[in-house]
Amino acid sequence: MHSVALLTASYAKDIERFSLLSESIDTWLTGYTRHYVLVNDEDLPLFARFVSDKRVIVPASRYLPKWLFALPPALQFISSRRVWLSLLSSPVHGWHIQQILKIAGVLNAPEQRVCILDSDNLFFREFDVGQYAGAEKTPLFVTRKGIDADHPLHVLWLRTVDQLLGIKQRSFPADDYVGNALVWDKDTARAMTDAIKSATGLSWALALCRKKKFSEYLLYGNFVANSPEHLARHRITEDSIAVSHWDDTRLDRPAIEALIAAASPEQVALCIQSYSSTSIDDIRDVFRLNSRDRRGPSLSPEDIEDQAQFEVKTR
């Protein structure tokens, strides 16, 4: 078995969602060595409360190239999005920085395998991530033929991927490697960045900063798919371990409960995209209900009744 780490790139506006993710990891997950959390330098004090013997908070500046520096929030008069400046590329925004940090985090992790978890994920079942991610072959999630030629965003991302990796031929519909709770192999990620340098003549981080319109998951998946050596080291799966809500429809509590109830036995995680504006309090309530069910058999009937009365009084 290979060693397995967890990795999350987050920031201040996602801290409540990250809080729920970290609580769910501590409740349900086993089989990993460390959870690395990469945040903007000024957000370090906000995330300090999550530090534990298995969770490390890492400043973004540790992994970002020296030629890329964050514009202080007080100087961001025009854009509401966080901005990084560089003399080598046009300004880069926070979403792209998070993607760059994920790649850098995998490259710098002591562990061989890394399970990447965005802040809007949570776990609701017991899960040994070491057994899943640390086996001989790395699991690679794919939605076969999931990208049509008329999909405006994904097609743009794929065109960028092709340029970054030197892929000459592209046909549609194309396979989609975007998902949740995805696992990367460190040696494969390093080979991917080497391929970017070979195709572009630039360091991988600079190449990404100059392109901007890309998806780190499509980049990794397409690199593996086009490398027989690395494809042989991966186990292709069309079954995601996460049940996901991708669109911008706001979910109420019954809808969240229905998502979890409909999950297959192999699905252990839930992702409700933050742009859906679903209430984090509703998500937390449903999570706590599931966590209470886990602890239920170990409680006496009197304990359960006392707990229920306490919750009613404190609502």
PDB file of N, CA, C and O in Angstrom, residues 17 245 247-253 256 272-283:
ATOM      1  N   ARG A  17     -17.562  26.235   5.070  1.00  0.00           N
ATOM      2  CA  ARG A  17     -17.642  24.972   4.343  1.00  0.00           C
ATOM      3  C   ARG A  17     -16.434  24.095   4.664  1.00  0.00           C
ATOM      4  O   ARG A  17     -16.565  22.876   4.836  1.00  0.00           O
ATOM      5  N   HIS A 245     -23.931  17.708  -6.465  1.00  0.00           N
ATOM      6  CA  HIS A 245     -24.928  18.647  -6.991  1.00  0.00           C
ATOM      7  C   HIS A 245     -24.158  19.749  -7.694  1.00  0.00           C
ATOM      8  O   HIS A 245     -23.542  20.602  -7.062  1.00  0.00           O
ATOM      9  N   ASP A 247     -25.272  21.987 -10.312  1.00  0.00           N
ATOM     10  CA  ASP A 247     -25.858  23.210 -10.871  1.00  0.00           C
ATOM     11  C   ASP A 247     -26.092  24.245  -9.783  1.00  0.00           C
ATOM     12  O   ASP A 247     -25.745  24.057  -8.616  1.00  0.00           O
ATOM     13  N   ASP A 248     -26.700  25.372 -10.183  1.00  0.00           N
ATOM     14  CA  ASP A 248     -26.847  26.496  -9.254  1.00  0.00           C
ATOM     15  C   ASP A 248     -28.200  26.523  -8.550  1.00  0.00           C
ATOM     16  O   ASP A 248     -28.569  27.534  -7.959  1.00  0.00           O
ATOM     17  N   THR A 249     -28.929  25.421  -8.587  1.00  0.00           N
ATOM     18  CA  THR A 249     -30.213  25.344  -7.893  1.00  0.00           C
ATOM     19  C   THR A 249     -29.992  25.234  -6.390  1.00  0.00           C
ATOM     20  O   THR A 249     -29.250  24.359  -5.923  1.00  0.00           O
ATOM     21  N   ARG A 250     -30.634  26.085  -5.637  1.00  0.00           N
ATOM     22  CA  ARG A 250     -30.505  26.059  -4.179  1.00  0.00           C
ATOM     23  C   ARG A 250     -31.257  24.849  -3.629  1.00  0.00           C
ATOM     24  O   ARG A 250     -32.430  24.620  -3.976  1.00  0.00           O
ATOM     25  N   LEU A 251     -30.625  24.084  -2.771  1.00  0.00           N
ATOM     26  CA  LEU A 251     -31.243  22.906  -2.172  1.00  0.00           C
ATOM     27  C   LEU A 251     -31.716  23.218  -0.762  1.00  0.00           C
ATOM     28  O   LEU A 251     -31.011  23.862   0.010  1.00  0.00           O
ATOM     29  N   ASP A 252     -32.933  22.725  -0.425  1.00  0.00           N
ATOM     30  CA  ASP A 252     -33.387  22.822   0.956  1.00  0.00           C
ATOM     31  C   ASP A 252     -32.995  21.542   1.688  1.00  0.00           C
ATOM     32  O   ASP A 252     -32.418  20.612   1.101  1.00  0.00           O
ATOM     33  N   ARG A 253     -33.322  21.483   2.977  1.00  0.00           N
ATOM     34  CA  ARG A 253     -32.878  20.334   3.773  1.00  0.00           C
ATOM     35  C   ARG A 253     -33.425  19.001   3.253  1.00  0.00           C
ATOM     36  O   ARG A 253     -32.669  18.033   3.138  1.00  0.00           O
ATOM     37  N   ILE A 256     -31.339  17.889   0.357  1.00  0.00           N
ATOM     38  CA  ILE A 256     -30.010  17.408   0.767  1.00  0.00           C
ATOM     39  C   ILE A 256     -30.120  15.987   1.320  1.00  0.00           C
ATOM     40  O   ILE A 256     -29.312  15.113   0.993  1.00  0.00           O
ATOM     41  N   ILE A 272     -21.905  19.690  -2.627  1.00  0.00           N
ATOM     42  CA  ILE A 272     -22.907  20.649  -3.081  1.00  0.00           C
ATOM     43  C   ILE A 272     -22.151  21.919  -3.425  1.00  0.00           C
ATOM     44  O   ILE A 272     -21.603  22.576  -2.532  1.00  0.00           O
ATOM     45  N   GLN A 273     -22.081  22.248  -4.693  1.00  0.00           N
ATOM     46  CA  GLN A 273     -21.270  23.373  -5.133  1.00  0.00           C
ATOM     47  C   GLN A 273     -21.680  24.657  -4.412  1.00  0.00           C
ATOM     48  O   GLN A 273     -22.866  24.941  -4.245  1.00  0.00           O
ATOM     49  N   SER A 274     -20.686  25.418  -4.005  1.00  0.00           N
ATOM     50  CA  SER A 274     -20.949  26.625  -3.227  1.00  0.00           C
ATOM     51  C   SER A 274     -21.767  27.639  -4.007  1.00  0.00           C
ATOM     52  O   SER A 274     -22.532  28.411  -3.417  1.00  0.00           O
ATOM     53  N   TYR A 275     -21.637  27.653  -5.334  1.00  0.00           N
ATOM     54  CA  TYR A 275     -22.381  28.632  -6.123  1.00  0.00           C
ATOM     55  C   TYR A 275     -23.875  28.320  -6.184  1.00  0.00           C
ATOM     56  O   TYR A 275     -24.648  29.108  -6.725  1.00  0.00           O
ATOM     57  N   SER A 276     -24.309  27.183  -5.632  1.00  0.00           N
ATOM     58  CA  SER A 276     -25.740  26.892  -5.562  1.00  0.00           C
ATOM     59  C   SER A 276     -26.436  27.696  -4.469  1.00  0.00           C
ATOM     60  O   SER A 276     -27.670  27.712  -4.393  1.00  0.00           O
ATOM     61  N   SER A 277     -25.652  28.336  -3.596  1.00  0.00           N
ATOM     62  CA  SER A 277     -26.179  29.142  -2.482  1.00  0.00           C
ATOM     63  C   SER A 277     -26.999  28.316  -1.501  1.00  0.00           C
ATOM     64  O   SER A 277     -27.824  28.848  -0.764  1.00  0.00           O
ATOM     65  N   THR A 278     -26.784  27.015  -1.484  1.00  0.00           N
ATOM     66  CA  THR A 278     -27.438  26.163  -0.490  1.00  0.00           C
ATOM     67  C   THR A 278     -26.944  26.533   0.902  1.00  0.00           C
ATOM     68  O   THR A 278     -25.755  26.754   1.112  1.00  0.00           O
ATOM     69  N   SER A 279     -27.852  26.590   1.856  1.00  0.00           N
ATOM     70  CA  SER A 279     -27.512  27.010   3.207  1.00  0.00           C
ATOM     71  C   SER A 279     -26.511  26.047   3.847  1.00  0.00           C
ATOM     72  O   SER A 279     -26.756  24.834   3.904  1.00  0.00           O
ATOM     73  N   ILE A 280     -25.418  26.590   4.321  1.00  0.00           N
ATOM     74  CA  ILE A 280     -24.441  25.759   5.011  1.00  0.00           C
ATOM     75  C   ILE A 280     -25.015  25.211   6.305  1.00  0.00           C
ATOM     76  O   ILE A 280     -24.660  24.118   6.749  1.00  0.00           O
ATOM     77  N   ASP A 281     -25.942  25.942   6.918  1.00  0.00           N
ATOM     78  CA  ASP A 281     -26.581  25.455   8.141  1.00  0.00           C
ATOM     79  C   ASP A 281     -27.424  24.219   7.851  1.00  0.00           C
ATOM     80  O   ASP A 281     -27.447  23.271   8.656  1.00  0.00           O
ATOM     81  N   ASP A 282     -28.127  24.201   6.724  1.00  0.00           N
ATOM     82  CA  ASP A 282     -28.914  23.020   6.358  1.00  0.00           C
ATOM     83  C   ASP A 282     -28.003  21.830   6.085  1.00  0.00           C
ATOM     84  O   ASP A 282     -28.304  20.702   6.497  1.00  0.00           O
ATOM     85  N   ILE A 283     -26.899  22.072   5.389  1.00  0.00           N
ATOM     86  CA  ILE A 283     -25.954  20.991   5.121  1.00  0.00           C
ATOM     87  C   ILE A 283     -25.392  20.444   6.427  1.00  0.00           C
ATOM     88  O   ILE A 283     -25.301  19.231   6.637  1.00  0.00           O
TER      89      ILE A 283
END
